[in-house]
Amino acid sequence: MILISFLAMLSFQVEVNNQLVDLENRYYLKTADQVIIIGDSAECIGLLLPLPGYYDNIELYPNRCRFLTDCLAYRYIEIGRVHKLNIHLVDQIPSPGTFYLCSNFNPDTNIILSREPLYFSYPGQIIQFVLRPGDEYLDYLMELINTPFILSPRFTPQGFHQVDNCLGSDCASFAIYPHRRRGEQMKYVYPLDIFQYLQPIYHEVFLPREKDSLSVFQSDDGKVIAISRENLWQGDVIHFGEQVSIFYEDRGIKGVLDSKDLVIQSWFNQPGIFTIYNCGFWGEPIRVYKWKINS
């Protein structure tokens, strides 16, 4: 079990899987971890969850060199007062992703706004937990699954990068994040600059065409996109031109990319899993790629 002893106003302890660790601002957990909160009976424990939203740093601050970002919104949920209370925190949140544990945090409203990471804005009161299912590329994408969409993520005024600190992402930075989390030296780039990290599976451009009541992606010469480890596979990139999506699962015609297959992407107001038909870019020509670095 991880035993986390909180400083300042955080007077309770948190145990995760029986191992003791030093106090930090952020902890990375897996969905199988058991989290136990132990505290004084007067200790009020709460969660802060990022709210979905669409934030546009380019429109607000067109000069990329400026360290300005919009305030992000979070919803406060009180868990209760604890005294040797066993709470499986994974059951308190809707999915893998990023959430915040706080104690004796009494906001005037249930909606909290902050430009910086919450543990920086409220030192000694809040700790960030980042939750994923496992250790594969797709698992690391899940750490951002409930954070907002931020067009052109930047550094906050205090120097925290919005993606690396799990504040939010856009489509390209969402795709790159797992590589950085696993130690690869990759910069966050725009969708049209991500090709430096990719190698084409096919050189053709593909468009959806009707086949067996589904829309199958085909090239001008009739070639289809095969789904297999040697061709398009989980974690590979589907590039719509201005949107980067990640292939997630074969759901339609077995072994062929079609409208019912799933992608995981950052778009709309937060990352999520969508059918290609509902991903927001249906009808656009696509190219498919593998990472030069294994995903």
CSV table of C-alpha atoms in Angstrom, one decimal:
chain,number,residue,atom,x,y,z
A,1,MET,CA,0.0,0.0,0.0
A,2,ILE,CA,1.2,3.5,-0.8
A,3,LEU,CA,0.9,5.6,2.4
A,4,ILE,CA,0.8,9.3,1.6
A,5,SER,CA,1.3,11.6,4.5
A,6,PHE,CA,0.0,15.1,3.7
A,7,LEU,CA,1.5,18.3,5.0
A,8,ALA,CA,-0.1,21.6,6.1
A,9,MET,CA,-3.9,21.3,6.1
A,10,LEU,CA,-3.9,17.8,4.6
A,11,SER,CA,-3.9,15.9,7.9
A,12,PHE,CA,-5.2,12.6,6.7
A,13,GLN,CA,-3.3,9.7,5.2
A,14,VAL,CA,-3.9,7.8,2.0
A,15,GLU,CA,-2.9,4.1,1.5
A,16,VAL,CA,-2.4,2.6,-2.0
A,17,ASN,CA,-1.4,-1.0,-2.3
A,18,ASN,CA,0.6,-1.1,1.0
A,19,GLN,CA,3.7,0.9,0.0
A,20,LEU,CA,4.9,4.0,1.7
A,21,VAL,CA,6.0,7.0,-0.5
A,22,ASP,CA,7.1,10.5,0.2
A,23,LEU,CA,4.7,13.4,-0.2
A,24,GLU,CA,4.4,14.7,-3.7
A,25,ASN,CA,1.9,16.9,-5.6
A,26,ARG,CA,1.0,14.2,-8.1
A,27,TYR,CA,0.5,10.4,-8.0
A,28,TYR,CA,0.0,8.1,-10.9
A,29,LEU,CA,-2.3,5.2,-10.2
A,30,LYS,CA,-3.9,2.2,-12.0
A,31,THR,CA,-7.5,1.3,-11.9
A,32,ALA,CA,-6.8,-1.9,-9.9
A,33,ASP,CA,-5.1,0.1,-7.1
A,34,GLN,CA,-7.0,0.2,-3.8
A,35,VAL,CA,-6.9,3.6,-2.1
A,36,ILE,CA,-7.7,3.8,1.6
A,37,ILE,CA,-8.2,7.2,3.3
A,38,ILE,CA,-7.4,7.4,7.0
A,39,GLY,CA,-8.1,10.6,8.9
A,40,ASP,CA,-9.5,12.4,11.8
A,41,SER,CA,-13.3,12.2,12.3
A,42,ALA,CA,-13.4,16.0,11.6
A,43,GLU,CA,-11.6,15.7,8.4
A,44,CYS,CA,-13.8,16.5,5.3
A,45,ILE,CA,-12.6,14.8,2.2
A,46,GLY,CA,-13.5,15.9,-1.3
A,47,LEU,CA,-12.8,15.3,-5.0
A,48,LEU,CA,-12.3,17.9,-7.7
A,49,LEU,CA,-13.0,16.8,-11.2
A,50,PRO,CA,-12.1,18.7,-14.4
A,51,LEU,CA,-15.1,19.9,-16.3
A,52,PRO,CA,-15.4,19.3,-20.0
A,53,GLY,CA,-14.8,22.4,-22.1
A,54,TYR,CA,-13.3,23.9,-25.2
A,55,TYR,CA,-10.5,26.4,-24.6
A,56,ASP,CA,-8.8,28.2,-27.4
A,57,ASN,CA,-5.4,29.6,-26.6
A,58,ILE,CA,-4.8,30.7,-30.2
A,59,GLU,CA,-7.9,32.9,-30.3
A,60,LEU,CA,-7.3,34.3,-26.8
A,61,TYR,CA,-3.5,34.7,-27.1
A,62,PRO,CA,-2.3,34.5,-30.7
A,63,ASN,CA,1.3,35.1,-29.8
A,64,ARG,CA,2.6,31.6,-28.9
A,65,CYS,CA,5.5,33.0,-26.9
A,66,ARG,CA,3.1,34.5,-24.3
A,67,PHE,CA,2.8,32.5,-21.1
A,68,LEU,CA,-1.0,33.2,-20.9
A,69,THR,CA,-3.7,30.6,-20.6
A,70,ASP,CA,-7.4,30.6,-19.8
A,71,CYS,CA,-8.7,29.5,-16.4
A,72,LEU,CA,-9.9,25.9,-16.3
A,73,ALA,CA,-13.0,24.8,-14.4
A,74,TYR,CA,-13.3,22.0,-11.9
A,75,ARG,CA,-16.3,20.6,-10.0
A,76,TYR,CA,-16.1,20.0,-6.2
A,77,ILE,CA,-17.7,16.8,-4.8
A,78,GLU,CA,-17.7,16.1,-1.1
A,79,ILE,CA,-17.0,12.5,-0.2
A,80,GLY,CA,-17.5,12.9,3.5
A,81,ARG,CA,-15.8,13.0,6.9
A,82,VAL,CA,-13.4,10.2,7.6
A,83,HIS,CA,-12.1,8.3,10.6
A,84,LYS,CA,-10.3,5.2,9.5
A,85,LEU,CA,-12.6,5.2,6.5
A,86,ASN,CA,-11.9,2.7,3.7
A,87,ILE,CA,-12.8,4.4,0.4
A,88,HIS,CA,-11.9,2.8,-2.9
A,89,LEU,CA,-11.3,6.1,-4.7
A,90,VAL,CA,-11.6,4.5,-8.1
A,91,ASP,CA,-15.3,3.9,-7.4
A,92,GLN,CA,-15.7,7.7,-6.7
A,93,ILE,CA,-14.7,8.8,-10.2
A,94,PRO,CA,-16.5,8.0,-13.6
A,95,SER,CA,-13.4,6.7,-15.5
A,96,PRO,CA,-9.7,6.7,-15.7
A,97,GLY,CA,-8.2,10.2,-16.0
A,98,THR,CA,-7.2,13.0,-13.7
A,99,PHE,CA,-8.8,14.0,-10.5
A,100,TYR,CA,-7.8,15.8,-7.3
A,101,LEU,CA,-8.1,14.8,-3.6
A,102,CYS,CA,-8.6,17.6,-1.0
A,103,SER,CA,-9.2,17.9,2.7
A,104,ASN,CA,-11.0,20.7,4.6
A,105,PHE,CA,-11.4,22.5,1.4
A,106,ASN,CA,-14.5,24.7,1.7
A,107,PRO,CA,-15.1,26.6,-1.6
A,108,ASP,CA,-17.8,29.2,-1.8
A,109,THR,CA,-19.1,27.5,-4.9
A,110,ASN,CA,-19.0,23.9,-6.3
A,111,ILE,CA,-17.1,25.3,-9.4
A,112,ILE,CA,-13.5,26.2,-9.0
A,113,LEU,CA,-11.5,28.1,-11.6
A,114,SER,CA,-7.7,28.0,-11.8
A,115,ARG,CA,-5.1,28.8,-14.5
A,116,GLU,CA,-2.4,26.8,-12.7
A,117,PRO,CA,-2.5,23.2,-11.5
A,118,LEU,CA,-4.8,23.0,-8.5
A,119,TYR,CA,-2.0,21.7,-6.2
A,120,PHE,CA,-0.1,24.9,-7.0
A,121,SER,CA,-3.1,27.2,-6.6
A,122,TYR,CA,-4.0,25.6,-3.2
A,123,PRO,CA,-0.8,24.4,-1.7
A,124,GLY,CA,-1.2,21.9,1.1
A,125,GLN,CA,-4.9,21.4,0.4
A,126,ILE,CA,-5.0,19.4,-2.9
A,127,ILE,CA,-3.1,16.5,-4.5
A,128,GLN,CA,-3.5,15.4,-8.1
A,129,PHE,CA,-4.2,11.7,-8.9
A,130,VAL,CA,-3.7,10.5,-12.5
A,131,LEU,CA,-5.4,7.1,-13.2
A,132,ARG,CA,-4.8,4.7,-16.1
A,133,PRO,CA,-5.7,1.0,-16.7
A,134,GLY,CA,-2.2,-0.3,-17.5
A,135,ASP,CA,1.1,0.4,-19.1
A,136,GLU,CA,0.5,0.3,-22.9
A,137,TYR,CA,0.3,3.4,-25.2
A,138,LEU,CA,-3.5,3.4,-25.1
A,139,ASP,CA,-3.5,3.1,-21.3
A,140,TYR,CA,-1.5,6.3,-21.0
A,141,LEU,CA,-4.0,8.1,-23.3
A,142,MET,CA,-6.6,7.3,-20.6
A,143,GLU,CA,-4.8,9.6,-18.1
A,144,LEU,CA,-6.2,12.6,-20.1
A,145,ILE,CA,-9.6,11.1,-20.8
A,146,ASN,CA,-11.7,13.5,-18.6
A,147,THR,CA,-9.7,16.6,-19.0
A,148,PRO,CA,-10.8,19.5,-21.3
A,149,PHE,CA,-9.9,20.2,-24.9
A,150,ILE,CA,-7.3,23.0,-25.2
A,151,LEU,CA,-6.4,24.2,-28.6
A,152,SER,CA,-2.7,24.8,-28.7
A,153,PRO,CA,-1.8,23.9,-25.1
A,154,ARG,CA,0.9,26.1,-23.5
A,155,PHE,CA,2.8,26.7,-20.3
A,156,THR,CA,0.9,28.4,-17.6
A,157,PRO,CA,2.3,31.7,-16.1
A,158,GLN,CA,4.1,29.7,-13.5
A,159,GLY,CA,5.7,27.4,-16.0
A,160,PHE,CA,3.5,24.2,-15.9
A,161,HIS,CA,2.8,22.7,-19.3
A,162,GLN,CA,-0.9,22.1,-19.6
A,163,VAL,CA,-0.5,18.6,-21.2
A,164,ASP,CA,2.4,17.3,-19.1
A,165,ASN,CA,0.5,18.3,-16.0
A,166,CYS,CA,-2.7,16.7,-17.2
A,167,LEU,CA,-4.7,20.0,-17.4
A,168,GLY,CA,-5.9,19.4,-21.0
A,169,SER,CA,-4.8,18.7,-24.5
A,170,ASP,CA,-5.6,19.1,-28.2
A,171,CYS,CA,-5.5,16.3,-30.8
A,172,ALA,CA,-1.8,16.2,-31.6
A,173,SER,CA,-0.6,16.7,-28.0
A,174,PHE,CA,-3.0,14.0,-26.8
A,175,ALA,CA,-1.4,11.6,-29.2
A,176,ILE,CA,2.1,12.5,-28.2
A,177,TYR,CA,1.5,12.6,-24.5
A,178,PRO,CA,2.0,8.8,-23.9
A,179,HIS,CA,5.4,8.8,-25.5
A,180,ARG,CA,6.5,11.7,-23.3
A,181,ARG,CA,5.1,9.9,-20.2
A,182,ARG,CA,7.3,6.9,-21.1
A,183,GLY,CA,10.4,9.0,-21.4
A,184,GLU,CA,10.6,9.7,-25.2
A,185,GLN,CA,12.1,13.0,-26.2
A,186,MET,CA,9.2,14.3,-28.4
A,187,LYS,CA,8.0,17.8,-28.6
A,188,TYR,CA,4.4,18.8,-28.7
A,189,VAL,CA,3.6,20.0,-32.2
A,190,TYR,CA,0.6,21.0,-34.4
A,191,PRO,CA,-1.3,18.3,-36.4
A,192,LEU,CA,0.5,19.2,-39.7
A,193,ASP,CA,3.9,19.0,-38.0
A,194,ILE,CA,3.4,15.5,-36.4
A,195,PHE,CA,4.6,13.7,-39.6
A,196,GLN,CA,8.2,13.9,-38.3
A,197,TYR,CA,7.3,11.3,-35.8
A,198,LEU,CA,5.3,9.0,-38.2
A,199,GLN,CA,5.9,6.6,-41.0
A,200,PRO,CA,3.1,5.9,-43.6
A,201,ILE,CA,1.4,2.5,-43.6
A,202,TYR,CA,0.1,3.3,-47.1
A,203,HIS,CA,1.1,6.2,-49.3
A,204,GLU,CA,-2.4,6.6,-50.7
A,205,VAL,CA,-5.2,8.9,-49.5
A,206,PHE,CA,-8.4,7.2,-48.5
A,207,LEU,CA,-12.1,8.3,-48.6
A,208,PRO,CA,-15.2,6.5,-47.3
A,209,ARG,CA,-17.2,4.6,-49.9
A,210,GLU,CA,-20.3,2.5,-49.4
A,211,LYS,CA,-19.9,-1.3,-49.1
A,212,ASP,CA,-22.2,-3.8,-47.4
A,213,SER,CA,-24.3,-1.0,-45.9
A,214,LEU,CA,-21.2,0.4,-44.3
A,215,SER,CA,-18.7,3.0,-45.5
A,216,VAL,CA,-15.3,1.5,-46.1
A,217,PHE,CA,-12.2,3.6,-46.6
A,218,GLN,CA,-10.8,3.1,-50.1
A,219,SER,CA,-8.2,4.7,-52.3
A,220,ASP,CA,-8.8,5.8,-55.9
A,221,ASP,CA,-7.6,2.5,-57.1
A,222,GLY,CA,-9.9,0.5,-54.8
A,223,LYS,CA,-7.3,-0.4,-52.1
A,224,VAL,CA,-8.8,-0.7,-48.5
A,225,ILE,CA,-7.0,-0.2,-45.2
A,226,ALA,CA,-6.4,-3.6,-43.6
A,227,ILE,CA,-6.6,-3.9,-39.8
A,228,SER,CA,-3.8,-6.1,-38.6
A,229,ARG,CA,-0.5,-5.8,-36.7
A,230,GLU,CA,1.3,-5.4,-39.9
A,231,ASN,CA,-1.1,-2.7,-41.2
A,232,LEU,CA,-3.3,-0.4,-39.2
A,233,TRP,CA,-3.4,-1.5,-35.5
A,234,GLN,CA,-4.3,-0.1,-32.0
A,235,GLY,CA,-2.3,3.0,-31.3
A,236,ASP,CA,-1.6,3.9,-34.9
A,237,VAL,CA,-2.5,7.3,-36.2
A,238,ILE,CA,-5.4,8.2,-38.5
A,239,HIS,CA,-4.7,11.7,-39.9
A,240,PHE,CA,-7.6,13.8,-41.2
A,241,GLY,CA,-5.4,16.7,-42.3
A,242,GLU,CA,-6.1,19.0,-39.3
A,243,GLN,CA,-7.1,16.3,-36.9
A,244,VAL,CA,-5.0,13.5,-35.3
A,245,SER,CA,-6.9,10.5,-34.1
A,246,ILE,CA,-5.7,7.2,-32.8
A,247,PHE,CA,-7.1,3.9,-34.0
A,248,TYR,CA,-8.7,2.1,-31.0
A,249,GLU,CA,-10.8,-0.9,-32.0
A,250,ASP,CA,-12.2,-2.8,-35.0
A,251,ARG,CA,-16.0,-2.8,-34.6
A,252,GLY,CA,-17.4,-3.0,-38.2
A,253,ILE,CA,-16.3,-5.2,-41.0
A,254,LYS,CA,-13.6,-7.5,-39.6
A,255,GLY,CA,-10.2,-6.6,-40.7
A,256,VAL,CA,-11.1,-3.5,-42.8
A,257,LEU,CA,-11.3,0.2,-41.7
A,258,ASP,CA,-14.9,1.4,-41.9
A,259,SER,CA,-17.4,3.8,-40.4
A,260,LYS,CA,-18.1,1.7,-37.3
A,261,ASP,CA,-14.5,1.3,-36.1
A,262,LEU,CA,-13.4,3.3,-33.1
A,263,VAL,CA,-10.9,6.0,-32.6
A,264,ILE,CA,-9.7,7.7,-29.4
A,265,GLN,CA,-9.0,11.4,-29.8
A,266,SER,CA,-9.0,14.8,-28.1
A,267,TRP,CA,-11.7,17.0,-29.7
A,268,PHE,CA,-15.1,18.6,-29.0
A,269,ASN,CA,-14.8,19.4,-25.3
A,270,GLN,CA,-12.6,16.5,-24.0
A,271,PRO,CA,-10.9,13.4,-25.1
A,272,GLY,CA,-13.1,10.4,-25.8
A,273,ILE,CA,-13.7,7.2,-27.8
A,274,PHE,CA,-15.9,7.7,-30.9
A,275,THR,CA,-16.9,5.8,-34.1
A,276,ILE,CA,-15.1,7.2,-37.1
A,277,TYR,CA,-18.5,8.2,-38.4
A,278,ASN,CA,-19.1,10.3,-35.2
A,279,CYS,CA,-15.6,11.6,-34.6
A,280,GLY,CA,-16.3,15.0,-36.1
A,281,PHE,CA,-14.3,14.6,-39.3
A,282,TRP,CA,-16.4,12.1,-41.3
A,283,GLY,CA,-16.0,12.5,-45.0
A,284,GLU,CA,-12.5,14.0,-44.8
A,285,PRO,CA,-9.7,12.2,-46.7
A,286,ILE,CA,-7.4,10.3,-44.4
A,287,ARG,CA,-3.9,8.9,-44.3
A,288,VAL,CA,-2.8,6.2,-41.8
A,289,TYR,CA,0.6,6.0,-40.0
A,290,LYS,CA,2.6,4.1,-37.5
A,291,TRP,CA,4.8,5.8,-35.0
A,292,LYS,CA,8.5,5.7,-35.7
A,293,ILE,CA,8.8,4.9,-32.0
A,294,ASN,CA,6.8,1.8,-31.0
A,295,SER,CA,3.6,2.7,-29.4
